[in-house]
Amino acid sequence: MAEPEFNARGVLIERWPRSLTTAGQVLIQDGRLALLTSYGRVIDSAPLRAVRAARPWFAGSGSTVATVNGIRYRLTMGQRGRRPDATALARRFMETVSRAGHD
């Protein structure tokens, strides 16, 4: 198994209108995106080429919206400890998803 291309823990994962986990994990590895609960249970997973990500106007700088298997999830990075690098994590997540769509 290769090193993850992207790995963020402590992520608030929401599927409107409710929160699915407040300390989840977003993992991109081997060409797949996985959204995981704090216990490691898979919320959703898809090939990276089938995932869309954007930063909506209504979200903070550390948030993104990812569409996985036709379902929209709001991902708020850095929830645990309110990490100051949440904006950088969100940007890196979107760049990683974008790169996969252009390969």
XYZ file of C-alpha atoms in Angstrom:
103
model
C 0.000 0.000 0.000
C 1.403 3.387 -1.005
C 1.691 6.479 1.173
C -1.560 8.474 1.324
C -1.730 11.392 -1.098
C -3.870 13.237 1.446
C -4.780 12.432 5.036
C -6.637 14.723 7.439
C -7.957 13.736 10.847
C -10.313 15.636 13.118
C -12.564 16.577 10.214
C -16.201 17.548 10.737
C -18.098 15.584 8.063
C -21.667 16.710 7.432
C -24.359 15.526 5.086
C -27.024 18.172 5.125
C -28.728 18.734 7.450
C -26.838 16.640 10.004
C -23.346 15.945 11.215
C -22.064 12.416 10.567
C -18.892 12.738 12.646
C -17.106 15.573 14.362
C -13.685 13.922 14.360
C -13.626 12.041 11.063
C -10.867 11.307 8.607
C -10.517 12.185 4.936
C -8.131 9.807 3.211
C -6.968 9.781 -0.408
C -4.888 6.727 -1.188
C -4.351 4.499 -4.216
C -6.665 6.617 -6.366
C -9.623 6.494 -3.957
C -11.221 8.927 -1.563
C -12.559 7.565 1.715
C -14.552 9.455 4.313
C -14.207 7.705 7.672
C -15.742 8.091 11.125
C -13.554 8.622 14.167
C -13.756 4.843 14.674
C -12.519 4.091 11.154
C -15.899 3.038 9.723
C -16.349 4.034 6.073
C -19.009 6.697 5.568
C -18.489 6.798 1.798
C -15.786 5.913 -0.704
C -15.265 6.419 -4.435
C -12.573 6.480 -7.111
C -10.932 9.890 -7.032
C -11.836 10.605 -10.661
C -15.537 10.444 -9.693
C -15.200 12.973 -6.853
C -15.805 16.711 -7.179
C -14.623 19.269 -4.638
C -15.147 23.005 -4.312
C -15.144 25.743 -1.727
C -18.648 27.175 -1.516
C -19.241 30.853 -0.881
C -21.050 30.163 2.395
C -18.310 28.070 3.977
C -15.325 29.189 6.005
C -11.829 29.018 4.576
C -11.205 25.601 6.164
C -14.308 24.032 4.603
C -14.994 22.343 1.302
C -17.922 20.556 -0.279
C -17.159 17.186 -1.821
C -19.586 15.289 -4.017
C -19.022 11.546 -3.612
C -21.309 9.062 -5.376
C -23.784 11.891 -5.999
C -23.974 12.827 -2.307
C -22.746 16.225 -1.115
C -20.660 16.310 2.038
C -19.387 19.396 3.806
C -15.868 18.791 5.120
C -14.534 21.192 7.751
C -10.835 20.611 8.318
C -9.072 21.103 11.605
C -12.027 20.748 13.971
C -9.985 19.000 16.647
C -7.996 21.694 18.403
C -9.047 24.324 15.824
C -5.797 23.855 13.936
C -4.492 26.984 12.232
C -3.603 25.011 9.091
C -7.253 24.204 8.289
C -7.223 26.561 5.294
C -4.066 24.940 3.914
C -5.542 21.454 4.416
C -8.739 22.403 2.575
C -6.727 23.907 -0.292
C -4.489 20.815 -0.529
C -7.552 18.536 -0.536
C -9.108 20.446 -3.444
C -5.805 20.448 -5.354
C -5.399 16.685 -4.892
C -8.937 16.006 -6.145
C -8.462 18.425 -9.045
C -5.163 16.816 -10.109
C -6.819 13.385 -10.253
C -9.491 14.709 -12.611
C -6.836 15.928 -15.042
C -4.615 12.825 -15.089
